[in-house]
Coordinates of C-alpha atoms and ligand atoms in Angstrom, one line a residue:
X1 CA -6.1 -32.6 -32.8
X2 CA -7.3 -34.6 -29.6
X3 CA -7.3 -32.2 -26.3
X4 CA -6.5 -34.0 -23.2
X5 CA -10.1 -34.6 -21.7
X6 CA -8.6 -35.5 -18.3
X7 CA -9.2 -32.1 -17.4
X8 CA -12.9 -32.6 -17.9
X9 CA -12.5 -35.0 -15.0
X10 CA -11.0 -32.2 -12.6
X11 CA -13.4 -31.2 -9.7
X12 CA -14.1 -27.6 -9.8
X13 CA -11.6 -26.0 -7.7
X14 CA -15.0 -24.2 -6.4
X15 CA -13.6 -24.3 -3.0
X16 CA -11.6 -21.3 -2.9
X17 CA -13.7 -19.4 -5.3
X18 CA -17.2 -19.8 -3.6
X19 CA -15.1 -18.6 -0.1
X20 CA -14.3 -15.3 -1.9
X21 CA -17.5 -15.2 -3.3
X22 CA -19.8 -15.8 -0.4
X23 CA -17.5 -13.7 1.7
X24 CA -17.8 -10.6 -1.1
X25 CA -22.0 -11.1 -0.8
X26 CA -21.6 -10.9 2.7
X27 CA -19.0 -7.7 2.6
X28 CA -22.0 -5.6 0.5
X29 CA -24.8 -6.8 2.9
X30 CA -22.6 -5.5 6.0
X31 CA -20.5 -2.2 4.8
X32 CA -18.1 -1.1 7.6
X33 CA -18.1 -4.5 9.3
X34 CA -14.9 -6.5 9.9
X35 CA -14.2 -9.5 8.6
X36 CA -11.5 -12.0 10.3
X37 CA -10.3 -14.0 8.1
X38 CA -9.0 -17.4 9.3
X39 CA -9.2 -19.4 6.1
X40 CA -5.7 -18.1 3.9
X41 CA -2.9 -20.6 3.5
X42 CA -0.6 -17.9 3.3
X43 CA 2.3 -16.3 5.6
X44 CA 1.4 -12.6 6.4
X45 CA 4.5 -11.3 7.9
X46 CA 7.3 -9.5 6.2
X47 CA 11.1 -11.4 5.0
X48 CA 13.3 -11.2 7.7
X49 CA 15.5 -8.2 7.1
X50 CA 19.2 -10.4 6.6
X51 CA 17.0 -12.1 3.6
X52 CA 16.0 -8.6 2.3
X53 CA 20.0 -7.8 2.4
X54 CA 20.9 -10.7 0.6
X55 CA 18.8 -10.4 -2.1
X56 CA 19.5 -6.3 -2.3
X57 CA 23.0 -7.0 -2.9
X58 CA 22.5 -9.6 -5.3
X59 CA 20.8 -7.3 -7.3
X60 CA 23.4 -5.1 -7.3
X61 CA 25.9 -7.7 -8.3
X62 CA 23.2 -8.4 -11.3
X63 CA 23.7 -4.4 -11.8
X64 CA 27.6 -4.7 -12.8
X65 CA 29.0 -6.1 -15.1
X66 CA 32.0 -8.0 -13.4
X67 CA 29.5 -9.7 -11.2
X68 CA 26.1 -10.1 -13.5
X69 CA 25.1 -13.9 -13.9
X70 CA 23.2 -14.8 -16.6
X71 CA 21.3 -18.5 -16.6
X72 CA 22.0 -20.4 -13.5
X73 CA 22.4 -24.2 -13.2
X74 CA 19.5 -25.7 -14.3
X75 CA 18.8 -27.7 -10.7
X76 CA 20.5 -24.7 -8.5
X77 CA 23.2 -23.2 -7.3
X78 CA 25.8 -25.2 -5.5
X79 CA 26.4 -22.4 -2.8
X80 CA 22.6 -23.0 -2.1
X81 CA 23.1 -27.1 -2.3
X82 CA 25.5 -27.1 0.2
X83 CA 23.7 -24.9 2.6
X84 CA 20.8 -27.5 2.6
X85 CA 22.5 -30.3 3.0
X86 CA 24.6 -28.8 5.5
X87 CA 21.8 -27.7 7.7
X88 CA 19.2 -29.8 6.4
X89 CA 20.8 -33.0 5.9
X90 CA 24.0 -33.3 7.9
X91 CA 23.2 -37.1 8.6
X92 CA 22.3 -38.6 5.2
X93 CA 25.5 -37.7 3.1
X94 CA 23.7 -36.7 0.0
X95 CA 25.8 -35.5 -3.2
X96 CA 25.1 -32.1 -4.6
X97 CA 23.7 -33.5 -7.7
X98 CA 20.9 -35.5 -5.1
X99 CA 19.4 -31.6 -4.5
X100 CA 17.5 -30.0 -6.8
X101 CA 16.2 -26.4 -6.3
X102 CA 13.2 -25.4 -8.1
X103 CA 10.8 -22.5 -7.8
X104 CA 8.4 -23.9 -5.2
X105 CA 7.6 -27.5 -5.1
X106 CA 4.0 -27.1 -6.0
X107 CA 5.7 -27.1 -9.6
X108 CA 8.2 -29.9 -8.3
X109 CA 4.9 -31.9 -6.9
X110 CA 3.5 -31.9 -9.9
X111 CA 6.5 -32.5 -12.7
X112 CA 7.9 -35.2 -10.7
X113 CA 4.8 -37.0 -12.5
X114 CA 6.9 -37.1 -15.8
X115 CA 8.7 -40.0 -14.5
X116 CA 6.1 -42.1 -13.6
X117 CA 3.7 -44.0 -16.2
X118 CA 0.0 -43.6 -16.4
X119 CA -0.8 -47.1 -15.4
X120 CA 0.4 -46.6 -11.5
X121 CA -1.9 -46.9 -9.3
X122 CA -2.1 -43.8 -7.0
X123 CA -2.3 -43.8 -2.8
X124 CA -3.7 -40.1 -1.7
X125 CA -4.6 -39.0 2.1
X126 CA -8.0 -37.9 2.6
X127 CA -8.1 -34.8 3.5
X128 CA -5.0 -33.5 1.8
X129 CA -3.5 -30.6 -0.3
X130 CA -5.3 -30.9 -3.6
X131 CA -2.6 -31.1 -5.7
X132 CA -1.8 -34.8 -5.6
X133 CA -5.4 -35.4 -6.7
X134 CA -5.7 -33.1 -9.5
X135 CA -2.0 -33.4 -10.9
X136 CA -3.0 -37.2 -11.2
X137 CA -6.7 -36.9 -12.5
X138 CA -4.7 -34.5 -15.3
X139 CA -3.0 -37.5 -16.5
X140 CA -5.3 -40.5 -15.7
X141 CA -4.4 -42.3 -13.3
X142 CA -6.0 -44.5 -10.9
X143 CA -6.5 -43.3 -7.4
X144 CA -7.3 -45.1 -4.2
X145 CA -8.0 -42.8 -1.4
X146 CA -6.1 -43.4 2.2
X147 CA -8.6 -42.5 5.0
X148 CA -7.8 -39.8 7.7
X149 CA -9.9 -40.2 10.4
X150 CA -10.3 -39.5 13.7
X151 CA -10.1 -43.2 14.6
X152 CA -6.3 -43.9 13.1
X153 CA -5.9 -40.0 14.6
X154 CA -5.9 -38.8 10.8
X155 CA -3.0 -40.3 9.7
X156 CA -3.5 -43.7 7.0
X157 CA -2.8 -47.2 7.9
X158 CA -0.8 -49.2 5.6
X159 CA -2.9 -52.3 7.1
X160 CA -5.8 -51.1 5.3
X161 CA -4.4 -51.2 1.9
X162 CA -6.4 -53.1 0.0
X163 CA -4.7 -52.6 -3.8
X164 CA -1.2 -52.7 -4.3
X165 CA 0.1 -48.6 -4.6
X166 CA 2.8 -47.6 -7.2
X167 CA 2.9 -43.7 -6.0
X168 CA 2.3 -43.3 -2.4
X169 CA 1.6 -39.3 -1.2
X170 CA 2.5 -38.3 1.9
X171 CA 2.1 -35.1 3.4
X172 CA 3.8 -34.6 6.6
X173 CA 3.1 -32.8 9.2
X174 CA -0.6 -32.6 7.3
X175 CA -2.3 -29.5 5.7
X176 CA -5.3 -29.6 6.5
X177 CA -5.4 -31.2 9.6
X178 CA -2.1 -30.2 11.0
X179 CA -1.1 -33.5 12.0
X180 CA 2.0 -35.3 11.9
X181 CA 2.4 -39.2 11.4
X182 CA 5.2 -40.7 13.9
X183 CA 7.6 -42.3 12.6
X184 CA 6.8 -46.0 13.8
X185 CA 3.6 -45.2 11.3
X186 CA 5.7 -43.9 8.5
X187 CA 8.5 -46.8 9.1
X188 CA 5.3 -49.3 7.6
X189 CA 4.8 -47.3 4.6
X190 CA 8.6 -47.0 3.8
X191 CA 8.7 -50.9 4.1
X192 CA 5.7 -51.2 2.3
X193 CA 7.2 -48.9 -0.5
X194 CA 10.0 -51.4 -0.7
X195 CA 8.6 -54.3 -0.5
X196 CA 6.1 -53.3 -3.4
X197 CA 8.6 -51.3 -5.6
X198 CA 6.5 -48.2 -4.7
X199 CA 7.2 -45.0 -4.6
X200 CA 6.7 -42.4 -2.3
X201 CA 6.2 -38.6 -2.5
X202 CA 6.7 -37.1 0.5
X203 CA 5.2 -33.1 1.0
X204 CA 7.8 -31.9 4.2
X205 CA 6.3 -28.3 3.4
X206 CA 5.7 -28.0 6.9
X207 CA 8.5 -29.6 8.5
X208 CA 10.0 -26.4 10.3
X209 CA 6.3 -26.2 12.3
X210 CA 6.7 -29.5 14.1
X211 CA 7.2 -29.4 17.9
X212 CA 7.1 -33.3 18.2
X213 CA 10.7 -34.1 16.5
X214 CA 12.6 -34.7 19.7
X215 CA 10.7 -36.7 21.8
X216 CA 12.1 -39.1 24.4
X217 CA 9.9 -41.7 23.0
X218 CA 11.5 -42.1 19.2
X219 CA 8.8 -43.8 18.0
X220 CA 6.3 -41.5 19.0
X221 CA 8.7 -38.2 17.3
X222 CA 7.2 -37.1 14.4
X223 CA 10.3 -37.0 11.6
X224 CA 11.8 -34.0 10.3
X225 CA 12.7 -35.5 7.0
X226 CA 11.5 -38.9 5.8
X227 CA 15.4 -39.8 5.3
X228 CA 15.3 -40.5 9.1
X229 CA 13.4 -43.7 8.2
X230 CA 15.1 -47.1 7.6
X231 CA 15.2 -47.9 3.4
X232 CA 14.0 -44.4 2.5
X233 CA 16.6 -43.6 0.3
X234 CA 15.4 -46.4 -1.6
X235 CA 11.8 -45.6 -1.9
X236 CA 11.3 -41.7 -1.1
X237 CA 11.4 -38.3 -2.8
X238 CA 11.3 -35.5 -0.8
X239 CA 9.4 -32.1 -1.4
X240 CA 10.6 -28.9 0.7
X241 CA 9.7 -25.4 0.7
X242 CA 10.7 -22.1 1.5
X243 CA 7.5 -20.5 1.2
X244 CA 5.8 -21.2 4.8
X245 CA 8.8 -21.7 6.5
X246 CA 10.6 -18.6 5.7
X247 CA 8.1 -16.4 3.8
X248 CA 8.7 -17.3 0.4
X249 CA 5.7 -17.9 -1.2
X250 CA 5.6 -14.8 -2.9
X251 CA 9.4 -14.8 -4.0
X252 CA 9.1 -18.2 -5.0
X253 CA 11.9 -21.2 -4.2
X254 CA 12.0 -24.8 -2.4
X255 CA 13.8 -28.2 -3.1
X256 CA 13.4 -31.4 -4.3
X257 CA 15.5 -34.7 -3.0
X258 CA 16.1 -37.5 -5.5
X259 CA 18.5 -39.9 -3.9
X260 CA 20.5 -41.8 -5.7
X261 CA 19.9 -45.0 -4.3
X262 CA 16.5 -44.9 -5.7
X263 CA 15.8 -47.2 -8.6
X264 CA 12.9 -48.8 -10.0
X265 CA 13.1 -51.5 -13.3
X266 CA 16.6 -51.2 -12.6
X267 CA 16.1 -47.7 -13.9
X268 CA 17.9 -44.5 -11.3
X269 CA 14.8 -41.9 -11.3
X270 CA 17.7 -39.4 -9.8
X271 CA 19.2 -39.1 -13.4
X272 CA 15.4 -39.1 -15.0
X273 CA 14.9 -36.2 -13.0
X274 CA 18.0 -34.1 -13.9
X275 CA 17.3 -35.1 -17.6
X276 CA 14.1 -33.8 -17.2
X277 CA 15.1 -30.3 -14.9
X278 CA 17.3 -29.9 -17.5
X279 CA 15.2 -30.0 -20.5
X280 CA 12.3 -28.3 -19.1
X281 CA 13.3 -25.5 -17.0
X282 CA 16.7 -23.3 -17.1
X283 CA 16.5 -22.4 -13.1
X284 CA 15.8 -20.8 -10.3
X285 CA 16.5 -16.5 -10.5
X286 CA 20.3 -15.7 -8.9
X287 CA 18.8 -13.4 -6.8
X288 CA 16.4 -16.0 -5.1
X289 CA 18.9 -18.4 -4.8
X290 CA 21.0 -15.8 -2.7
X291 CA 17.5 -14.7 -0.7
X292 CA 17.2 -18.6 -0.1
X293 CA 20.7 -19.2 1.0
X294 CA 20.7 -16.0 3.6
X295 CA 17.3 -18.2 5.5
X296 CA 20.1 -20.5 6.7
X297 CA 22.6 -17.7 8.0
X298 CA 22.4 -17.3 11.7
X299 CA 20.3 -14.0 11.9
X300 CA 18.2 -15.6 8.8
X301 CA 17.4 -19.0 10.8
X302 CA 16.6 -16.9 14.0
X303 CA 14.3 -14.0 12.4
X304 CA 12.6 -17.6 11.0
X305 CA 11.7 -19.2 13.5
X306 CA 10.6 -16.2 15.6
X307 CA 7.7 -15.8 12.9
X308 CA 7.2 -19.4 12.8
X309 CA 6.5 -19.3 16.7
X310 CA 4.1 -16.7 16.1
X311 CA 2.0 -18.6 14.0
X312 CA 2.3 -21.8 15.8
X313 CA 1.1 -19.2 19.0
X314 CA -1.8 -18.3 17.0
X315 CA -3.0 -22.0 16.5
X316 CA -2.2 -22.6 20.2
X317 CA -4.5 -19.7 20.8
X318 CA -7.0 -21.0 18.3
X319 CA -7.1 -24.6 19.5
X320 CA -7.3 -24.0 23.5
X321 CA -10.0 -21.4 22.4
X322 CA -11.9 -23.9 20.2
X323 CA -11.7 -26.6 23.3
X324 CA -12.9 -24.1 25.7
X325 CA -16.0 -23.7 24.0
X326 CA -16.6 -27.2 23.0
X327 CA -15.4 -28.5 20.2
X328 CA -13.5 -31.4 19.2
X329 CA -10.2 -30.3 18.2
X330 CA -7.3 -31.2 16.4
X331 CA -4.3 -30.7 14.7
X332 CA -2.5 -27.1 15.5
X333 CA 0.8 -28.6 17.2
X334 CA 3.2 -29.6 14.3
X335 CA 1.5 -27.1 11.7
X336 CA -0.2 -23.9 11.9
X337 CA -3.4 -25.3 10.9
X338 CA -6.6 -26.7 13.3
X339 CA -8.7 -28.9 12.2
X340 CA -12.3 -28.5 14.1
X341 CA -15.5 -31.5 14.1
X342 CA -18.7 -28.9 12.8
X343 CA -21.7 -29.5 15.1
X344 CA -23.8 -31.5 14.2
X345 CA -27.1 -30.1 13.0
X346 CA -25.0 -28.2 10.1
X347 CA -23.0 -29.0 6.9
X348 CA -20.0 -28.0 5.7
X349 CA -21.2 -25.1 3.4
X350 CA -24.2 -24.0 6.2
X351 CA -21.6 -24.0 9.0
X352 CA -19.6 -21.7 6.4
X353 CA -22.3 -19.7 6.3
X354 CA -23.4 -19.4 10.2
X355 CA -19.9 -18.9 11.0
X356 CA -19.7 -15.7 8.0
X357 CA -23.0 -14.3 9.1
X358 CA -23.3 -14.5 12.7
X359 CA -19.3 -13.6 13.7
X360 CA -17.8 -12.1 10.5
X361 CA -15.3 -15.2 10.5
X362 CA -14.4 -16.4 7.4
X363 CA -12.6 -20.2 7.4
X364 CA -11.9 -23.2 5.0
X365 CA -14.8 -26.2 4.5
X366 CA -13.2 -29.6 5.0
X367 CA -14.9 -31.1 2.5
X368 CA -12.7 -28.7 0.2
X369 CA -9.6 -31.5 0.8
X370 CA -11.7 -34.6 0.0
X371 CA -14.6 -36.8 1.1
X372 CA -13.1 -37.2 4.5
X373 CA -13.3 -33.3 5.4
X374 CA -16.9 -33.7 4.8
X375 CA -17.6 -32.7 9.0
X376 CA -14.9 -30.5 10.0
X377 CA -13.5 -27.3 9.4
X378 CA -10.1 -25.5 9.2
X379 CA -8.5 -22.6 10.8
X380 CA -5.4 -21.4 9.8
X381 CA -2.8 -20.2 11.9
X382 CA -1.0 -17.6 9.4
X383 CA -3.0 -14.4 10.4
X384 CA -2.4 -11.2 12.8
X385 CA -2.8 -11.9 16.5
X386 CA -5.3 -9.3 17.3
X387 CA -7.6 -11.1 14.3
X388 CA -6.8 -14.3 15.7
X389 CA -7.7 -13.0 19.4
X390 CA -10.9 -11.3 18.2
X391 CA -12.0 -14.0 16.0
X392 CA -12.5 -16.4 18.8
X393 CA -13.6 -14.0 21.3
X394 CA -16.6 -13.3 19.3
X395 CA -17.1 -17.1 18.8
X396 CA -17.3 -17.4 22.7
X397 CA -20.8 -16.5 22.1
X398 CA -21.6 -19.6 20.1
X399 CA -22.0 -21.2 23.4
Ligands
PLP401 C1 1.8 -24.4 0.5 C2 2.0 -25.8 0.2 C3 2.8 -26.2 -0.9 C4 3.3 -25.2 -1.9 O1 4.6 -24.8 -1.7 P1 5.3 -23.8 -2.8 O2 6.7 -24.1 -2.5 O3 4.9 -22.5 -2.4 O4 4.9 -24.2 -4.2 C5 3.1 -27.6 -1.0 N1 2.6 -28.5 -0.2 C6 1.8 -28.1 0.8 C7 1.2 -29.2 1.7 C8 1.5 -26.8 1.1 O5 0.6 -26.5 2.0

């Protein structure tokens, strides 16, 4: 019996678990006082209501007998399907069967790795959502980290690519930094992809957040999907989610686009993929679907995006707030999430600390989404106004 030791490899996902901790040591020491909490990469407010009906009545269908459902199709519903490509993807003609829903794509993210061998080489931002890393250090593969740095304004140059990429990550706009990469940027990595027989993987989970899609200046717009690129239905998969868009991430659903164009050793990684949805899950819950489908009706999409421009108003207040006092800020446009330089004199875990003890702020360590992060901090955007208002009031003391 042979375990897989890849996990031995696996960082400590200490991040999150030291930020509770060191926040729980702090709550003991100062009984009564109030903590803001600016670190959570989750959505506070409540489903829209028009989501809540949809869902009650499916449930009630589920409650008779002439209406119950029992398994649903193993890559979704097709009065879901058509909804997203409707709305979603009314320019690329995709089939039904190009559309898989799934509950969330952090399980998408990860499985999609079932079609790819362990020899690929890996490309993976840095800073980025830790998943790419660890699903990849799970099964062995080689990674080569893509710099994010203030320089190339934190997105990765495909100039700089020094070892030919199989699987190429791409989260966009960015969590952490809350960037976006125009598309003249991304337009090199598709061709890159193609030229190379890569692959890319390509995180949308913040597409609904991004305020630079319609810019005169086309280049400069910051794609909604990466289907808007020249070749990418040759070369891209595309990950998208319910959860921060529309509140989901407790109910649990998103999507996953394998075009059918795509093929690699003359081999279509569309019908690898429904091989494999079909063997190793049996779908997403009826009910879900229906709660999913209702985000695209007209009260659903409205009630949506109201809450979205809350939060993206929180990381406006954050960022202008954080400039005022004199930092160097980024991010906080095209995702709710600001990315902040720490001064100088501290590191990562000490500015943790000085921020904790002297203002009762609690945020998220860069260096918690790779080497890169090392000097800067995040804010997140998804809290309650008054805590975002209070939290950098009391940091105008700082100065
Ligand atoms: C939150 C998040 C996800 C996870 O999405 P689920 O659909 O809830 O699994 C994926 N990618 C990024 C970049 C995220 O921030």
């Amino acid at each position: 019996m042979f375990v897989n030791k890849n996990f031995l490899s696996l960082k400590e996902s200490y991040l999150f678990t030291e930020v509770v901790s060191r926040t729980e040591v702090y709550k003991k020491k100062n009984v009564g006082k109030e903590i803001i909490n600016l670190g959570v990469g989750d959505v506070k407010k409540a489903l829209p209501k028009v989501i809540i009906e949809a869902i009650k009545n499916a449930v009630d269908e589920m409650g008779d007998e002439k209406t119950f459902r029992g398994y649903s199709p193993e890559t979704g519903y097709n009065f879901l399907k058509e909804e997203i490509i409707k709305n979603e993807y009314m320019n690329f003609e995709f089939d039904l069967d190009e559309i898989f829903i799934s509950d969330g794509i952090a399980a998408d993210i990860g499985n999609i790795l079932d079609l790819f061998d362990k020899n690929n080489v890996v490309g993976i931002c840095d800073p980025v959502y830790p998943e790419y890393l660890d699903t990849n250090v799970m099964d062995g593969r080689e990674i080569i980290f893509l710099d994010c740095v203030a320089e190339n304004n934190f997105c990765p140059e495909v100039e700089n690519v020094k070892k030919k990429l199989d699987l190429i990550y791409i989260c966009n706009p960015n969590n952490p930094t809350g960037i976006g990469m125009n598309k003249d940027k991304l337009q090199r990595w598709i061709d890159y992809a193609n030229e190379n027989q890569s692959v890319v993987l390509y995180d949308g989970a913040y597409e609904k957040f991004i305020s630079h899609g319609n810019l005169d200046d086309n280049k400069n717009n910051i794609p909604h999907s990466v289907y808007e690129l020249n070749g990418a239905k040759e070369c891209a998969i595309e990950f998208r989610s319910f959860s921060k868009s529309a509140g989901f991430t407790g109910l649990r659903c998103g999507y996953t686009v394998v075009p059918k164009n795509l093929v690699r050793e003359k081999i279509n990684l569309n019908k690898l993929w429904t091989r494999r949805q079909c063997t190793k899950t049996n779908g997403v819950s009826y009910i879900v679907q229906r709660g999913a489908q209702a985000v695209f009706s007209s009260g659903g999409e409205k009630e949506c995006m109201e809450n979205i421009r809350y939060y993206m108003e929180n990381a406006k207040i954050i960022f202008n707030g954080l400039k005022n006092i004199g930092f160097k800020v980024f991010g906080g446009q095209d995702a709710p999430y600001v990315w902040f330089e720490i001064p100088e004199k501290y590191s990562c875990w000490e500015w943790f600390d000085f921020l904790l003890n002297n203002f009762g702020i609690v945020g998220t360590p860069g260096i918690g989404f790779g080497k890169n992060g090392e000097r800067y901090f995040r804010f997140s955007a998804f809290g309650k106004r008054e805590d975002v208002l209070l939290g950098i009031d009391r940091l105008k003391r700082y100065i």
